[in-house]
Short mmCIF file of N, CA and C in Angstrom, two decimals:
data_model
loop_
_atom_site.label_atom_id
_atom_site.label_comp_id
_atom_site.label_asym_id
_atom_site.label_seq_id
_atom_site.Cartn_x
_atom_site.Cartn_y
_atom_site.Cartn_z
N MET A 1 -39.53 -14.87 72.24
CA MET A 1 -38.94 -13.83 73.06
C MET A 1 -40.04 -13.14 73.87
N ALA A 2 -39.74 -12.80 75.08
CA ALA A 2 -40.68 -12.10 75.94
C ALA A 2 -40.89 -10.68 75.41
N THR A 3 -41.94 -10.05 75.86
CA THR A 3 -42.20 -8.68 75.47
C THR A 3 -41.05 -7.80 75.95
N PRO A 4 -40.46 -7.02 75.04
CA PRO A 4 -39.33 -6.17 75.45
C PRO A 4 -39.74 -5.13 76.48
N SER A 5 -38.84 -4.87 77.40
CA SER A 5 -39.08 -3.87 78.44
C SER A 5 -38.67 -2.49 77.92
N MET A 6 -39.01 -1.47 78.69
CA MET A 6 -38.57 -0.12 78.37
C MET A 6 -37.04 -0.08 78.27
N GLU A 7 -36.37 -0.81 79.16
CA GLU A 7 -34.90 -0.86 79.12
C GLU A 7 -34.41 -1.47 77.81
N ASP A 8 -35.09 -2.53 77.33
CA ASP A 8 -34.70 -3.13 76.05
C ASP A 8 -34.78 -2.10 74.93
N TYR A 9 -35.86 -1.33 74.92
CA TYR A 9 -36.02 -0.30 73.89
C TYR A 9 -34.91 0.75 73.99
N LEU A 10 -34.68 1.25 75.19
CA LEU A 10 -33.64 2.28 75.35
C LEU A 10 -32.27 1.76 74.94
N GLU A 11 -31.96 0.54 75.34
CA GLU A 11 -30.67 -0.06 74.99
C GLU A 11 -30.55 -0.19 73.47
N ARG A 12 -31.60 -0.67 72.83
CA ARG A 12 -31.59 -0.86 71.37
C ARG A 12 -31.46 0.48 70.66
N ILE A 13 -32.21 1.47 71.09
CA ILE A 13 -32.14 2.81 70.47
C ILE A 13 -30.74 3.39 70.64
N TYR A 14 -30.19 3.27 71.84
CA TYR A 14 -28.85 3.79 72.10
C TYR A 14 -27.83 3.13 71.18
N ARG A 15 -27.91 1.80 71.06
CA ARG A 15 -26.98 1.06 70.19
C ARG A 15 -27.11 1.49 68.73
N LEU A 16 -28.33 1.61 68.25
CA LEU A 16 -28.55 2.01 66.86
C LEU A 16 -27.97 3.39 66.59
N ILE A 17 -28.25 4.34 67.47
CA ILE A 17 -27.73 5.69 67.28
C ILE A 17 -26.21 5.68 67.35
N ASP A 18 -25.64 4.90 68.25
CA ASP A 18 -24.19 4.80 68.38
C ASP A 18 -23.57 4.19 67.12
N GLU A 19 -24.21 3.17 66.56
CA GLU A 19 -23.67 2.46 65.39
C GLU A 19 -23.96 3.17 64.07
N LYS A 20 -25.19 3.67 63.90
CA LYS A 20 -25.62 4.21 62.62
C LYS A 20 -25.81 5.72 62.60
N GLY A 21 -25.91 6.32 63.78
CA GLY A 21 -26.16 7.75 63.85
C GLY A 21 -27.64 8.09 63.94
N TYR A 22 -28.50 7.09 63.82
CA TYR A 22 -29.95 7.29 63.89
C TYR A 22 -30.61 5.97 64.28
N ALA A 23 -31.87 6.07 64.67
CA ALA A 23 -32.66 4.88 65.01
C ALA A 23 -34.03 5.03 64.39
N ARG A 24 -34.34 4.17 63.43
CA ARG A 24 -35.66 4.19 62.80
C ARG A 24 -36.57 3.17 63.48
N VAL A 25 -37.86 3.42 63.41
CA VAL A 25 -38.84 2.51 64.00
C VAL A 25 -38.64 1.10 63.44
N SER A 26 -38.42 1.00 62.13
CA SER A 26 -38.26 -0.33 61.51
C SER A 26 -37.03 -1.05 62.04
N ASP A 27 -35.94 -0.32 62.27
CA ASP A 27 -34.72 -0.94 62.81
C ASP A 27 -34.92 -1.41 64.25
N ILE A 28 -35.62 -0.60 65.03
CA ILE A 28 -35.90 -0.96 66.42
C ILE A 28 -36.79 -2.20 66.45
N ALA A 29 -37.84 -2.19 65.61
CA ALA A 29 -38.77 -3.32 65.55
C ALA A 29 -38.05 -4.60 65.16
N GLU A 30 -37.20 -4.52 64.16
CA GLU A 30 -36.45 -5.70 63.71
C GLU A 30 -35.53 -6.21 64.81
N GLY A 31 -34.82 -5.30 65.46
CA GLY A 31 -33.87 -5.69 66.51
C GLY A 31 -34.51 -6.31 67.73
N LEU A 32 -35.75 -5.90 68.01
CA LEU A 32 -36.45 -6.42 69.19
C LEU A 32 -37.50 -7.46 68.83
N ASP A 33 -37.64 -7.71 67.53
CA ASP A 33 -38.61 -8.70 67.04
C ASP A 33 -40.04 -8.37 67.50
N VAL A 34 -40.42 -7.12 67.27
CA VAL A 34 -41.77 -6.66 67.59
C VAL A 34 -42.34 -5.91 66.38
N HIS A 35 -43.63 -5.63 66.41
CA HIS A 35 -44.29 -4.88 65.35
C HIS A 35 -43.94 -3.40 65.46
N PRO A 36 -43.83 -2.72 64.34
CA PRO A 36 -43.55 -1.28 64.37
C PRO A 36 -44.55 -0.49 65.22
N SER A 37 -45.81 -0.92 65.26
CA SER A 37 -46.80 -0.20 66.07
C SER A 37 -46.44 -0.26 67.56
N SER A 38 -45.87 -1.38 68.00
CA SER A 38 -45.42 -1.50 69.40
C SER A 38 -44.27 -0.54 69.67
N VAL A 39 -43.38 -0.42 68.69
CA VAL A 39 -42.25 0.50 68.83
C VAL A 39 -42.77 1.93 68.94
N THR A 40 -43.70 2.29 68.08
CA THR A 40 -44.24 3.65 68.10
C THR A 40 -44.86 3.97 69.46
N LYS A 41 -45.62 3.04 70.01
CA LYS A 41 -46.22 3.25 71.34
C LYS A 41 -45.15 3.47 72.40
N MET A 42 -44.10 2.64 72.38
CA MET A 42 -43.04 2.79 73.38
C MET A 42 -42.26 4.08 73.17
N ILE A 43 -42.02 4.45 71.93
CA ILE A 43 -41.31 5.70 71.66
C ILE A 43 -42.11 6.88 72.20
N GLN A 44 -43.41 6.84 72.05
CA GLN A 44 -44.26 7.91 72.58
C GLN A 44 -44.17 7.96 74.11
N LYS A 45 -44.12 6.80 74.74
CA LYS A 45 -43.97 6.75 76.20
C LYS A 45 -42.59 7.28 76.62
N LEU A 46 -41.55 6.88 75.89
CA LEU A 46 -40.19 7.35 76.21
C LEU A 46 -40.09 8.86 76.00
N ASP A 47 -40.80 9.38 75.01
CA ASP A 47 -40.85 10.82 74.78
C ASP A 47 -41.53 11.51 75.96
N LYS A 48 -42.68 10.97 76.37
CA LYS A 48 -43.44 11.53 77.50
C LYS A 48 -42.59 11.52 78.78
N ASP A 49 -41.79 10.45 78.97
CA ASP A 49 -40.95 10.32 80.16
C ASP A 49 -39.59 11.02 80.01
N GLU A 50 -39.42 11.75 78.90
CA GLU A 50 -38.24 12.59 78.64
C GLU A 50 -36.93 11.82 78.47
N TYR A 51 -37.02 10.60 77.91
CA TYR A 51 -35.81 9.85 77.55
C TYR A 51 -35.38 10.18 76.12
N LEU A 52 -36.34 10.65 75.34
CA LEU A 52 -36.05 11.02 73.96
C LEU A 52 -37.06 12.06 73.50
N ILE A 53 -36.73 12.65 72.36
CA ILE A 53 -37.64 13.60 71.71
C ILE A 53 -38.03 12.96 70.39
N TYR A 54 -39.34 12.80 70.19
CA TYR A 54 -39.85 12.13 69.00
C TYR A 54 -40.77 13.05 68.24
N GLU A 55 -40.49 13.19 66.94
CA GLU A 55 -41.37 13.93 66.05
C GLU A 55 -41.81 12.98 64.96
N LYS A 56 -43.11 12.78 64.86
CA LYS A 56 -43.65 11.86 63.86
C LYS A 56 -43.10 12.20 62.48
N TYR A 57 -42.66 11.18 61.78
CA TYR A 57 -42.08 11.26 60.42
C TYR A 57 -40.73 11.96 60.36
N ARG A 58 -40.21 12.42 61.49
CA ARG A 58 -38.91 13.10 61.47
C ARG A 58 -37.85 12.33 62.23
N GLY A 59 -38.27 11.44 63.11
CA GLY A 59 -37.30 10.64 63.84
C GLY A 59 -37.26 10.97 65.31
N LEU A 60 -36.20 10.47 65.93
CA LEU A 60 -36.07 10.67 67.37
C LEU A 60 -34.63 10.99 67.73
N VAL A 61 -34.51 11.63 68.87
CA VAL A 61 -33.21 12.01 69.42
C VAL A 61 -33.24 11.70 70.90
N LEU A 62 -32.22 11.04 71.41
CA LEU A 62 -32.15 10.78 72.84
C LEU A 62 -31.84 12.08 73.59
N THR A 63 -32.49 12.27 74.71
CA THR A 63 -32.15 13.39 75.58
C THR A 63 -30.89 13.02 76.36
N ALA A 64 -30.37 13.94 77.14
CA ALA A 64 -29.20 13.63 77.98
C ALA A 64 -29.53 12.48 78.93
N LYS A 65 -30.74 12.52 79.48
CA LYS A 65 -31.20 11.45 80.38
C LYS A 65 -31.25 10.12 79.62
N GLY A 66 -31.79 10.11 78.42
CA GLY A 66 -31.87 8.89 77.61
C GLY A 66 -30.50 8.35 77.24
N LYS A 67 -29.58 9.25 76.90
CA LYS A 67 -28.21 8.82 76.56
C LYS A 67 -27.53 8.20 77.77
N ARG A 68 -27.69 8.84 78.93
CA ARG A 68 -27.05 8.35 80.15
C ARG A 68 -27.57 6.95 80.50
N ILE A 69 -28.88 6.78 80.48
CA ILE A 69 -29.46 5.48 80.81
C ILE A 69 -29.11 4.45 79.73
N GLY A 70 -29.20 4.84 78.47
CA GLY A 70 -28.86 3.94 77.37
C GLY A 70 -27.44 3.43 77.48
N LYS A 71 -26.50 4.33 77.75
CA LYS A 71 -25.10 3.92 77.90
C LYS A 71 -24.94 2.98 79.08
N ARG A 72 -25.59 3.28 80.15
CA ARG A 72 -25.52 2.43 81.34
C ARG A 72 -26.04 1.02 81.04
N LEU A 73 -27.11 0.93 80.27
CA LEU A 73 -27.68 -0.37 79.92
C LEU A 73 -26.76 -1.15 78.99
N VAL A 74 -26.16 -0.46 78.02
CA VAL A 74 -25.22 -1.12 77.11
C VAL A 74 -23.99 -1.58 77.88
N ASP A 75 -23.49 -0.74 78.77
CA ASP A 75 -22.33 -1.12 79.59
C ASP A 75 -22.65 -2.32 80.47
N ARG A 76 -23.85 -2.35 81.04
CA ARG A 76 -24.27 -3.49 81.86
C ARG A 76 -24.26 -4.77 81.03
N HIS A 77 -24.80 -4.69 79.83
CA HIS A 77 -24.86 -5.84 78.94
C HIS A 77 -23.44 -6.36 78.63
N LYS A 78 -22.55 -5.45 78.27
CA LYS A 78 -21.16 -5.83 77.97
C LYS A 78 -20.47 -6.44 79.18
N LEU A 79 -20.69 -5.85 80.35
CA LEU A 79 -20.10 -6.37 81.59
C LEU A 79 -20.56 -7.81 81.85
N LEU A 80 -21.85 -8.05 81.71
CA LEU A 80 -22.36 -9.40 81.95
C LEU A 80 -21.84 -10.39 80.93
N GLU A 81 -21.71 -9.98 79.66
CA GLU A 81 -21.11 -10.86 78.65
C GLU A 81 -19.67 -11.19 79.03
N GLN A 82 -18.93 -10.18 79.44
CA GLN A 82 -17.54 -10.37 79.84
C GLN A 82 -17.44 -11.31 81.05
N PHE A 83 -18.28 -11.07 82.04
CA PHE A 83 -18.28 -11.88 83.25
C PHE A 83 -18.59 -13.34 82.93
N LEU A 84 -19.65 -13.58 82.17
CA LEU A 84 -20.01 -14.97 81.85
C LEU A 84 -18.91 -15.66 81.06
N GLY A 85 -18.27 -14.92 80.17
CA GLY A 85 -17.13 -15.48 79.43
C GLY A 85 -15.98 -15.83 80.36
N MET A 86 -15.70 -14.95 81.31
CA MET A 86 -14.61 -15.18 82.25
C MET A 86 -14.83 -16.43 83.11
N ILE A 87 -16.07 -16.66 83.50
CA ILE A 87 -16.32 -17.80 84.40
C ILE A 87 -16.54 -19.10 83.64
N GLY A 88 -16.41 -19.03 82.31
CA GLY A 88 -16.42 -20.26 81.53
C GLY A 88 -17.71 -20.64 80.85
N VAL A 89 -18.68 -19.73 80.81
CA VAL A 89 -19.93 -20.03 80.08
C VAL A 89 -19.58 -20.11 78.59
N ARG A 90 -20.12 -21.14 77.94
CA ARG A 90 -19.84 -21.33 76.52
C ARG A 90 -20.37 -20.15 75.71
N GLU A 91 -19.57 -19.75 74.72
CA GLU A 91 -19.87 -18.60 73.86
C GLU A 91 -21.30 -18.63 73.32
N GLU A 92 -21.76 -19.79 72.87
CA GLU A 92 -23.09 -19.88 72.27
C GLU A 92 -24.22 -19.64 73.27
N ASN A 93 -23.92 -19.66 74.55
CA ASN A 93 -24.94 -19.44 75.59
C ASN A 93 -24.92 -18.04 76.19
N ILE A 94 -23.84 -17.33 75.98
CA ILE A 94 -23.65 -16.05 76.66
C ILE A 94 -24.75 -15.04 76.34
N TYR A 95 -25.02 -14.79 75.06
CA TYR A 95 -25.99 -13.75 74.70
C TYR A 95 -27.36 -14.06 75.29
N ARG A 96 -27.82 -15.29 75.10
CA ARG A 96 -29.14 -15.68 75.61
C ARG A 96 -29.19 -15.54 77.14
N ASP A 97 -28.13 -15.98 77.81
CA ASP A 97 -28.10 -15.89 79.27
C ASP A 97 -28.12 -14.44 79.74
N VAL A 98 -27.35 -13.58 79.08
CA VAL A 98 -27.34 -12.17 79.46
C VAL A 98 -28.73 -11.57 79.28
N GLU A 99 -29.36 -11.87 78.14
CA GLU A 99 -30.72 -11.37 77.90
C GLU A 99 -31.68 -11.84 78.99
N GLY A 100 -31.45 -13.05 79.48
CA GLY A 100 -32.33 -13.61 80.49
C GLY A 100 -32.15 -13.04 81.88
N ILE A 101 -30.94 -12.58 82.19
CA ILE A 101 -30.68 -12.13 83.57
C ILE A 101 -30.50 -10.63 83.75
N GLU A 102 -30.14 -9.92 82.69
CA GLU A 102 -29.72 -8.53 82.89
C GLU A 102 -30.78 -7.65 83.54
N HIS A 103 -32.05 -7.87 83.26
CA HIS A 103 -33.10 -7.01 83.82
C HIS A 103 -33.55 -7.48 85.19
N HIS A 104 -33.01 -8.60 85.64
CA HIS A 104 -33.43 -9.15 86.93
C HIS A 104 -32.40 -8.92 88.02
N LEU A 105 -31.27 -8.33 87.68
CA LEU A 105 -30.23 -8.05 88.66
C LEU A 105 -30.34 -6.62 89.14
N SER A 106 -30.13 -6.42 90.41
CA SER A 106 -30.12 -5.06 90.96
C SER A 106 -28.81 -4.38 90.53
N TRP A 107 -28.82 -3.07 90.61
CA TRP A 107 -27.58 -2.35 90.29
C TRP A 107 -26.51 -2.67 91.33
N ASP A 108 -26.90 -3.02 92.54
CA ASP A 108 -25.94 -3.46 93.55
C ASP A 108 -25.24 -4.74 93.08
N SER A 109 -26.01 -5.69 92.56
CA SER A 109 -25.42 -6.93 92.05
C SER A 109 -24.49 -6.64 90.87
N ILE A 110 -24.91 -5.73 90.00
CA ILE A 110 -24.08 -5.37 88.84
C ILE A 110 -22.75 -4.78 89.32
N THR A 111 -22.80 -3.92 90.32
CA THR A 111 -21.58 -3.33 90.87
C THR A 111 -20.66 -4.40 91.45
N CYS A 112 -21.23 -5.39 92.13
CA CYS A 112 -20.43 -6.48 92.69
C CYS A 112 -19.80 -7.31 91.57
N ILE A 113 -20.54 -7.57 90.51
CA ILE A 113 -19.99 -8.32 89.37
C ILE A 113 -18.88 -7.51 88.72
N GLU A 114 -19.08 -6.21 88.61
CA GLU A 114 -18.06 -5.33 88.04
C GLU A 114 -16.77 -5.41 88.86
N THR A 115 -16.90 -5.43 90.18
CA THR A 115 -15.74 -5.54 91.07
C THR A 115 -15.04 -6.88 90.86
N LEU A 116 -15.82 -7.94 90.73
CA LEU A 116 -15.24 -9.27 90.51
C LEU A 116 -14.52 -9.34 89.18
N VAL A 117 -15.10 -8.78 88.13
CA VAL A 117 -14.45 -8.77 86.82
C VAL A 117 -13.12 -8.02 86.92
N GLU A 118 -13.13 -6.89 87.60
CA GLU A 118 -11.89 -6.12 87.77
C GLU A 118 -10.86 -6.93 88.56
N TYR A 119 -11.29 -7.65 89.56
CA TYR A 119 -10.42 -8.51 90.36
C TYR A 119 -9.73 -9.54 89.47
N PHE A 120 -10.49 -10.18 88.59
CA PHE A 120 -9.92 -11.16 87.67
C PHE A 120 -8.98 -10.51 86.66
N LYS A 121 -9.32 -9.34 86.18
CA LYS A 121 -8.50 -8.64 85.18
C LYS A 121 -7.14 -8.23 85.74
N ARG A 122 -7.11 -7.89 87.01
CA ARG A 122 -5.87 -7.40 87.61
C ARG A 122 -4.81 -8.48 87.75
N ASP A 123 -5.22 -9.75 87.78
CA ASP A 123 -4.26 -10.84 87.88
C ASP A 123 -4.79 -12.03 87.08
N PRO A 124 -4.34 -12.20 85.84
CA PRO A 124 -4.83 -13.28 84.98
C PRO A 124 -4.66 -14.67 85.61
N LYS A 125 -3.75 -14.82 86.55
CA LYS A 125 -3.55 -16.09 87.23
C LYS A 125 -4.84 -16.50 87.94
N ARG A 126 -5.59 -15.53 88.42
CA ARG A 126 -6.84 -15.82 89.12
C ARG A 126 -7.83 -16.53 88.19
N LEU A 127 -7.87 -16.08 86.93
CA LEU A 127 -8.74 -16.72 85.94
C LEU A 127 -8.27 -18.14 85.64
N GLU A 128 -6.97 -18.31 85.56
CA GLU A 128 -6.41 -19.64 85.33
C GLU A 128 -6.78 -20.57 86.49
N ASP A 129 -6.66 -20.06 87.71
CA ASP A 129 -7.02 -20.86 88.88
C ASP A 129 -8.51 -21.23 88.86
N LEU A 130 -9.35 -20.28 88.49
CA LEU A 130 -10.79 -20.53 88.41
C LEU A 130 -11.08 -21.61 87.36
N ALA A 131 -10.44 -21.50 86.20
CA ALA A 131 -10.64 -22.48 85.14
C ALA A 131 -10.18 -23.87 85.60
N ALA A 132 -9.09 -23.92 86.35
CA ALA A 132 -8.59 -25.20 86.84
C ALA A 132 -9.58 -25.84 87.82
N VAL A 133 -10.13 -25.03 88.70
CA VAL A 133 -11.13 -25.55 89.65
C VAL A 133 -12.36 -26.05 88.89
N ARG A 134 -12.77 -25.30 87.88
CA ARG A 134 -13.93 -25.71 87.09
C ARG A 134 -13.69 -27.05 86.41
N ARG A 135 -12.52 -27.19 85.79
CA ARG A 135 -12.17 -28.47 85.13
C ARG A 135 -12.17 -29.62 86.13
N GLU A 136 -11.62 -29.34 87.30
CA GLU A 136 -11.56 -30.35 88.36
C GLU A 136 -12.98 -30.78 88.78
N LEU A 137 -13.86 -29.82 88.98
CA LEU A 137 -15.24 -30.14 89.38
C LEU A 137 -15.99 -30.89 88.27
N GLU A 138 -15.74 -30.52 87.03
CA GLU A 138 -16.41 -31.18 85.90
C GLU A 138 -15.96 -32.63 85.75
N SER A 139 -14.73 -32.91 86.16
CA SER A 139 -14.20 -34.29 86.00
C SER A 139 -14.62 -35.22 87.15
N GLU A 140 -15.20 -34.65 88.17
CA GLU A 140 -15.62 -35.47 89.34
C GLU A 140 -16.88 -36.24 89.04
#
């Protein structure tokens, strides 16, 4: 796995707090497959940049800014998983593909994908038509 970005850390912290009510250095390290010392360094940077408040040995709390960005990152991840599923990407590839592309897309691209997902949701026939075209192309 590549070195996690600041966004990866924020997303992971947001998810942990949402799921468990807290985020420990060990949980963050395990989730991102990094050493706890790397987590501590990033947490200190996130504290300095006002995404969270960190007190050594006491834990951390996301600021309003950190919560807003964390939620946005989690929502982006879910949107991309949904989109890839809709267009027929195999389930076993979705997570890896999302991890590979999510930090490389502009928010403009994310908004366009969100619009496309909504377009498909509003009329399930559109998804059926897309799947039919895909099957047709695969059989050629």
